[in-house]
């Protein structure tokens, strides 16, 4: 997801001046780039809040315009007031097309497993995956179809479609699985026991 923001350059300022700016509806922010200490800016609180709400659950790039120049960024960190929950400060990281970045991508599970409909229980594993990639290949999220899962089936990191993204997370890390209720047996287990019983009779 790509969202647009406008920003104005700011001076370093004292703590009191930063608090005054916040009361005026401006959020102090820093845009960090390669090899520089960061560009200090103000962003409008109402504009940022409106745009930020759109980004929930997705990887989001913010195109910030400063002095007529557009800078492609991603949020690196933010400070939230513990009581009011207002954003107090935002750190953005400038992106360069030829430089890899690493970040967490949300995993979105779709569908209702046939195994759950048959009486099984779904177990969730990781909800986000840490990946690294060039900015142009970053996905907003990782879509996973789990409707085909029967009792005893599972999906692991190695089964995910990452496109051009890469991850160092172990392939056997669980994403989602469906298992039988404790004490119950899956159809495959029942078939195996039945076959063993017939074989023993022979």
PDB file of C-alpha atoms in Angstrom, residues 3-191:
ATOM      1  CA  UNK A   3       0.132   6.530   0.954  1.00  0.00           C
ATOM      2  CA  UNK A   4       1.086  10.186   0.548  1.00  0.00           C
ATOM      3  CA  UNK A   5       2.072  12.704   3.205  1.00  0.00           C
ATOM      4  CA  UNK A   6       3.252  16.307   3.186  1.00  0.00           C
ATOM      5  CA  UNK A   7       5.941  17.477   5.600  1.00  0.00           C
ATOM      6  CA  UNK A   8       7.681  20.719   6.524  1.00  0.00           C
ATOM      7  CA  UNK A   9      11.312  21.026   7.589  1.00  0.00           C
ATOM      8  CA  UNK A  10      11.800  21.819  11.288  1.00  0.00           C
ATOM      9  CA  UNK A  11      14.658  22.964  13.472  1.00  0.00           C
ATOM     10  CA  UNK A  12      15.935  20.817  16.336  1.00  0.00           C
ATOM     11  CA  UNK A  13      13.787  22.643  18.914  1.00  0.00           C
ATOM     12  CA  UNK A  14      13.433  22.236  22.673  1.00  0.00           C
ATOM     13  CA  UNK A  15      11.105  19.811  24.428  1.00  0.00           C
ATOM     14  CA  UNK A  16       8.728  22.683  25.208  1.00  0.00           C
ATOM     15  CA  UNK A  17       8.672  23.749  21.555  1.00  0.00           C
ATOM     16  CA  UNK A  18       7.923  20.163  20.489  1.00  0.00           C
ATOM     17  CA  UNK A  19       5.028  19.989  22.956  1.00  0.00           C
ATOM     18  CA  UNK A  20       3.675  23.295  21.628  1.00  0.00           C
ATOM     19  CA  UNK A  21       3.870  21.955  18.074  1.00  0.00           C
ATOM     20  CA  UNK A  22       1.921  18.860  19.101  1.00  0.00           C
ATOM     21  CA  UNK A  23      -0.801  21.028  20.659  1.00  0.00           C
ATOM     22  CA  UNK A  24      -0.995  22.843  17.316  1.00  0.00           C
ATOM     23  CA  UNK A  25      -1.628  19.538  15.545  1.00  0.00           C
ATOM     24  CA  UNK A  26       1.892  18.910  14.225  1.00  0.00           C
ATOM     25  CA  UNK A  27       3.851  15.711  14.878  1.00  0.00           C
ATOM     26  CA  UNK A  28       7.669  15.858  15.030  1.00  0.00           C
ATOM     27  CA  UNK A  29       9.240  13.255  12.749  1.00  0.00           C
ATOM     28  CA  UNK A  30      12.622  12.252  11.332  1.00  0.00           C
ATOM     29  CA  UNK A  31      13.328  10.780   7.903  1.00  0.00           C
ATOM     30  CA  UNK A  32      16.462   8.638   8.140  1.00  0.00           C
ATOM     31  CA  UNK A  33      18.492   7.945   4.995  1.00  0.00           C
ATOM     32  CA  UNK A  34      21.724   6.239   4.082  1.00  0.00           C
ATOM     33  CA  UNK A  35      24.766   7.879   5.650  1.00  0.00           C
ATOM     34  CA  UNK A  36      23.024  10.917   7.145  1.00  0.00           C
ATOM     35  CA  UNK A  37      21.695  11.753  10.630  1.00  0.00           C
ATOM     36  CA  UNK A  38      18.147  12.239   9.407  1.00  0.00           C
ATOM     37  CA  UNK A  39      15.919  15.002   8.065  1.00  0.00           C
ATOM     38  CA  UNK A  40      13.827  16.604  10.810  1.00  0.00           C
ATOM     39  CA  UNK A  41      10.260  17.456   9.775  1.00  0.00           C
ATOM     40  CA  UNK A  42       6.743  18.125  11.007  1.00  0.00           C
ATOM     41  CA  UNK A  43       3.737  16.217   9.670  1.00  0.00           C
ATOM     42  CA  UNK A  44       0.113  17.211  10.200  1.00  0.00           C
ATOM     43  CA  UNK A  45      -1.470  15.058  12.903  1.00  0.00           C
ATOM     44  CA  UNK A  46      -4.910  14.841  11.250  1.00  0.00           C
ATOM     45  CA  UNK A  47      -3.414  13.919   7.870  1.00  0.00           C
ATOM     46  CA  UNK A  48      -1.090  11.275   9.338  1.00  0.00           C
ATOM     47  CA  UNK A  49      -3.806   9.751  11.544  1.00  0.00           C
ATOM     48  CA  UNK A  50      -6.193   9.486   8.601  1.00  0.00           C
ATOM     49  CA  UNK A  51      -3.569   7.828   6.407  1.00  0.00           C
ATOM     50  CA  UNK A  52      -2.187   5.601   9.158  1.00  0.00           C
ATOM     51  CA  UNK A  53      -5.622   4.087   9.859  1.00  0.00           C
ATOM     52  CA  UNK A  54      -5.712   2.883   6.256  1.00  0.00           C
ATOM     53  CA  UNK A  55      -2.474   0.965   6.774  1.00  0.00           C
ATOM     54  CA  UNK A  56      -3.613  -1.352   9.588  1.00  0.00           C
ATOM     55  CA  UNK A  57      -2.758  -4.962   8.770  1.00  0.00           C
ATOM     56  CA  UNK A  58      -0.671  -4.121   5.707  1.00  0.00           C
ATOM     57  CA  UNK A  59       2.888  -3.216   4.855  1.00  0.00           C
ATOM     58  CA  UNK A  60       2.652   0.460   3.889  1.00  0.00           C
ATOM     59  CA  UNK A  61       5.006   2.814   2.086  1.00  0.00           C
ATOM     60  CA  UNK A  62       4.686   6.546   2.789  1.00  0.00           C
ATOM     61  CA  UNK A  63       5.620   8.926  -0.001  1.00  0.00           C
ATOM     62  CA  UNK A  64       6.573  12.101   1.909  1.00  0.00           C
ATOM     63  CA  UNK A  65       6.864  15.393   0.050  1.00  0.00           C
ATOM     64  CA  UNK A  66       9.370  17.830   1.613  1.00  0.00           C
ATOM     65  CA  UNK A  67      10.305  21.099  -0.122  1.00  0.00           C
ATOM     66  CA  UNK A  68       8.850  19.812  -3.373  1.00  0.00           C
ATOM     67  CA  UNK A  69      10.842  16.570  -3.278  1.00  0.00           C
ATOM     68  CA  UNK A  70       9.118  13.202  -2.809  1.00  0.00           C
ATOM     69  CA  UNK A  71      10.843  10.678  -0.540  1.00  0.00           C
ATOM     70  CA  UNK A  72       9.707   7.042  -0.454  1.00  0.00           C
ATOM     71  CA  UNK A  73       9.751   5.757   3.126  1.00  0.00           C
ATOM     72  CA  UNK A  74       8.486   3.164   5.526  1.00  0.00           C
ATOM     73  CA  UNK A  75       7.778   3.661   9.236  1.00  0.00           C
ATOM     74  CA  UNK A  76      10.768   2.541  11.304  1.00  0.00           C
ATOM     75  CA  UNK A  77       9.401   3.426  14.746  1.00  0.00           C
ATOM     76  CA  UNK A  78       6.807   5.606  16.460  1.00  0.00           C
ATOM     77  CA  UNK A  79       6.094   6.897  19.949  1.00  0.00           C
ATOM     78  CA  UNK A  80       2.541   6.646  21.276  1.00  0.00           C
ATOM     79  CA  UNK A  81       1.213   8.475  24.358  1.00  0.00           C
ATOM     80  CA  UNK A  82       0.333   5.773  26.948  1.00  0.00           C
ATOM     81  CA  UNK A  83      -2.982   7.408  27.914  1.00  0.00           C
ATOM     82  CA  UNK A  84      -4.299   9.436  24.977  1.00  0.00           C
ATOM     83  CA  UNK A  85      -2.819   7.013  22.400  1.00  0.00           C
ATOM     84  CA  UNK A  86      -1.857   9.995  20.255  1.00  0.00           C
ATOM     85  CA  UNK A  87       1.234   9.714  18.081  1.00  0.00           C
ATOM     86  CA  UNK A  88       4.046  11.777  19.636  1.00  0.00           C
ATOM     87  CA  UNK A  89       6.886  11.126  17.211  1.00  0.00           C
ATOM     88  CA  UNK A  90       7.532   9.107  14.054  1.00  0.00           C
ATOM     89  CA  UNK A  91      10.771   7.768  12.576  1.00  0.00           C
ATOM     90  CA  UNK A  92      10.651   7.089   8.832  1.00  0.00           C
ATOM     91  CA  UNK A  93      13.294   5.178   6.891  1.00  0.00           C
ATOM     92  CA  UNK A  94      14.063   6.335   3.354  1.00  0.00           C
ATOM     93  CA  UNK A  95      14.003   3.532   0.778  1.00  0.00           C
ATOM     94  CA  UNK A  96      16.317   3.069  -2.185  1.00  0.00           C
ATOM     95  CA  UNK A  97      15.310   0.761  -5.027  1.00  0.00           C
ATOM     96  CA  UNK A  98      18.698  -0.959  -5.156  1.00  0.00           C
ATOM     97  CA  UNK A  99      19.012  -1.554  -1.403  1.00  0.00           C
ATOM     98  CA  UNK A 100      17.362  -4.450   0.420  1.00  0.00           C
ATOM     99  CA  UNK A 101      15.277  -3.812   3.506  1.00  0.00           C
ATOM    100  CA  UNK A 102      14.077  -6.199   6.211  1.00  0.00           C
ATOM    101  CA  UNK A 103      10.683  -6.040   7.871  1.00  0.00           C
ATOM    102  CA  UNK A 104       7.784  -8.099   9.191  1.00  0.00           C
ATOM    103  CA  UNK A 105       5.003  -9.015   6.745  1.00  0.00           C
ATOM    104  CA  UNK A 106       1.525  -9.927   8.107  1.00  0.00           C
ATOM    105  CA  UNK A 107       0.196 -13.389   7.226  1.00  0.00           C
ATOM    106  CA  UNK A 108      -3.488 -13.406   6.218  1.00  0.00           C
ATOM    107  CA  UNK A 109      -5.362 -16.709   6.541  1.00  0.00           C
ATOM    108  CA  UNK A 110      -8.281 -17.212   4.140  1.00  0.00           C
ATOM    109  CA  UNK A 111     -11.055 -19.795   4.009  1.00  0.00           C
ATOM    110  CA  UNK A 112     -12.471 -22.291   6.484  1.00  0.00           C
ATOM    111  CA  UNK A 113     -10.556 -25.608   6.673  1.00  0.00           C
ATOM    112  CA  UNK A 114     -12.553 -28.697   5.682  1.00  0.00           C
ATOM    113  CA  UNK A 115     -10.937 -30.417   8.658  1.00  0.00           C
ATOM    114  CA  UNK A 116     -12.547 -27.966  11.070  1.00  0.00           C
ATOM    115  CA  UNK A 117     -15.948 -28.586   9.450  1.00  0.00           C
ATOM    116  CA  UNK A 118     -15.284 -32.298  10.047  1.00  0.00           C
ATOM    117  CA  UNK A 119     -14.752 -31.716  13.754  1.00  0.00           C
ATOM    118  CA  UNK A 120     -11.071 -30.866  13.897  1.00  0.00           C
ATOM    119  CA  UNK A 121      -9.405 -28.006  15.744  1.00  0.00           C
ATOM    120  CA  UNK A 122      -7.360 -25.285  14.057  1.00  0.00           C
ATOM    121  CA  UNK A 123      -4.043 -24.262  15.575  1.00  0.00           C
ATOM    122  CA  UNK A 124      -2.458 -20.935  14.652  1.00  0.00           C
ATOM    123  CA  UNK A 125       1.286 -20.516  14.354  1.00  0.00           C
ATOM    124  CA  UNK A 126       3.119 -17.310  13.446  1.00  0.00           C
ATOM    125  CA  UNK A 127       1.059 -14.310  12.327  1.00  0.00           C
ATOM    126  CA  UNK A 128       3.938 -12.310  10.800  1.00  0.00           C
ATOM    127  CA  UNK A 129       7.032 -13.317   8.873  1.00  0.00           C
ATOM    128  CA  UNK A 130      10.346 -11.459   8.905  1.00  0.00           C
ATOM    129  CA  UNK A 131      11.586 -11.059   5.328  1.00  0.00           C
ATOM    130  CA  UNK A 132      14.216  -9.132   3.407  1.00  0.00           C
ATOM    131  CA  UNK A 133      13.894  -7.874  -0.149  1.00  0.00           C
ATOM    132  CA  UNK A 134      14.296  -4.968  -2.511  1.00  0.00           C
ATOM    133  CA  UNK A 135      11.482  -2.435  -1.884  1.00  0.00           C
ATOM    134  CA  UNK A 136       9.892  -3.112  -5.294  1.00  0.00           C
ATOM    135  CA  UNK A 137       9.274  -6.762  -4.376  1.00  0.00           C
ATOM    136  CA  UNK A 138       7.753  -6.224  -0.919  1.00  0.00           C
ATOM    137  CA  UNK A 139       4.182  -7.525  -0.583  1.00  0.00           C
ATOM    138  CA  UNK A 140       1.526  -5.815   1.535  1.00  0.00           C
ATOM    139  CA  UNK A 141       0.786  -9.176   3.153  1.00  0.00           C
ATOM    140  CA  UNK A 142       1.179 -12.916   2.575  1.00  0.00           C
ATOM    141  CA  UNK A 143      -2.110 -14.543   1.555  1.00  0.00           C
ATOM    142  CA  UNK A 144      -2.667 -18.149   2.654  1.00  0.00           C
ATOM    143  CA  UNK A 145      -5.574 -20.354   1.499  1.00  0.00           C
ATOM    144  CA  UNK A 146      -6.275 -22.872   4.254  1.00  0.00           C
ATOM    145  CA  UNK A 147      -9.682 -24.110   3.021  1.00  0.00           C
ATOM    146  CA  UNK A 148      -8.172 -27.405   1.768  1.00  0.00           C
ATOM    147  CA  UNK A 149      -6.677 -28.423   5.115  1.00  0.00           C
ATOM    148  CA  UNK A 150      -7.953 -31.756   6.428  1.00  0.00           C
ATOM    149  CA  UNK A 151      -7.416 -33.137   9.919  1.00  0.00           C
ATOM    150  CA  UNK A 152      -3.704 -33.788  10.223  1.00  0.00           C
ATOM    151  CA  UNK A 153      -2.722 -31.239   7.568  1.00  0.00           C
ATOM    152  CA  UNK A 154      -0.601 -28.167   8.167  1.00  0.00           C
ATOM    153  CA  UNK A 155       1.044 -25.225   6.417  1.00  0.00           C
ATOM    154  CA  UNK A 156       4.594 -24.197   7.263  1.00  0.00           C
ATOM    155  CA  UNK A 157       6.815 -21.279   6.271  1.00  0.00           C
ATOM    156  CA  UNK A 158       8.332 -23.358   3.471  1.00  0.00           C
ATOM    157  CA  UNK A 159       4.856 -23.634   1.884  1.00  0.00           C
ATOM    158  CA  UNK A 160       4.286 -19.874   1.624  1.00  0.00           C
ATOM    159  CA  UNK A 161       4.379 -17.955  -1.664  1.00  0.00           C
ATOM    160  CA  UNK A 162       6.932 -15.230  -0.977  1.00  0.00           C
ATOM    161  CA  UNK A 163       7.486 -14.141  -4.567  1.00  0.00           C
ATOM    162  CA  UNK A 164      10.875 -12.382  -4.713  1.00  0.00           C
ATOM    163  CA  UNK A 165      11.036 -11.925  -0.944  1.00  0.00           C
ATOM    164  CA  UNK A 166      13.395 -14.064   1.161  1.00  0.00           C
ATOM    165  CA  UNK A 167      13.318 -15.125   4.798  1.00  0.00           C
ATOM    166  CA  UNK A 168      15.730 -16.629   7.285  1.00  0.00           C
ATOM    167  CA  UNK A 169      12.912 -18.149   9.327  1.00  0.00           C
ATOM    168  CA  UNK A 170      13.143 -21.944   9.407  1.00  0.00           C
ATOM    169  CA  UNK A 171      10.968 -23.651   6.803  1.00  0.00           C
ATOM    170  CA  UNK A 172       9.275 -25.967   9.336  1.00  0.00           C
ATOM    171  CA  UNK A 173       7.948 -23.125  11.488  1.00  0.00           C
ATOM    172  CA  UNK A 174       4.174 -23.562  11.741  1.00  0.00           C
ATOM    173  CA  UNK A 175       1.746 -21.143  10.124  1.00  0.00           C
ATOM    174  CA  UNK A 176      -1.518 -23.058  10.669  1.00  0.00           C
ATOM    175  CA  UNK A 177      -2.603 -26.660  11.196  1.00  0.00           C
ATOM    176  CA  UNK A 178      -5.749 -28.698  11.803  1.00  0.00           C
ATOM    177  CA  UNK A 179      -5.652 -31.554  14.268  1.00  0.00           C
ATOM    178  CA  UNK A 180      -8.124 -33.940  15.812  1.00  0.00           C
ATOM    179  CA  UNK A 181      -9.777 -33.220  19.135  1.00  0.00           C
ATOM    180  CA  UNK A 182      -7.746 -34.838  21.922  1.00  0.00           C
ATOM    181  CA  UNK A 183      -8.756 -38.487  22.118  1.00  0.00           C
ATOM    182  CA  UNK A 184     -10.308 -38.469  18.648  1.00  0.00           C
ATOM    183  CA  UNK A 185      -8.679 -40.063  15.620  1.00  0.00           C
ATOM    184  CA  UNK A 186      -8.386 -38.781  12.091  1.00  0.00           C
ATOM    185  CA  UNK A 187      -9.845 -40.707   9.160  1.00  0.00           C
ATOM    186  CA  UNK A 188      -6.322 -41.701   8.050  1.00  0.00           C
ATOM    187  CA  UNK A 189      -5.479 -43.054  11.501  1.00  0.00           C
ATOM    188  CA  UNK A 190      -8.704 -45.058  11.584  1.00  0.00           C
ATOM    189  CA  UNK A 191      -7.958 -46.474   8.108  1.00  0.00           C
TER     190      UNK A 191
END
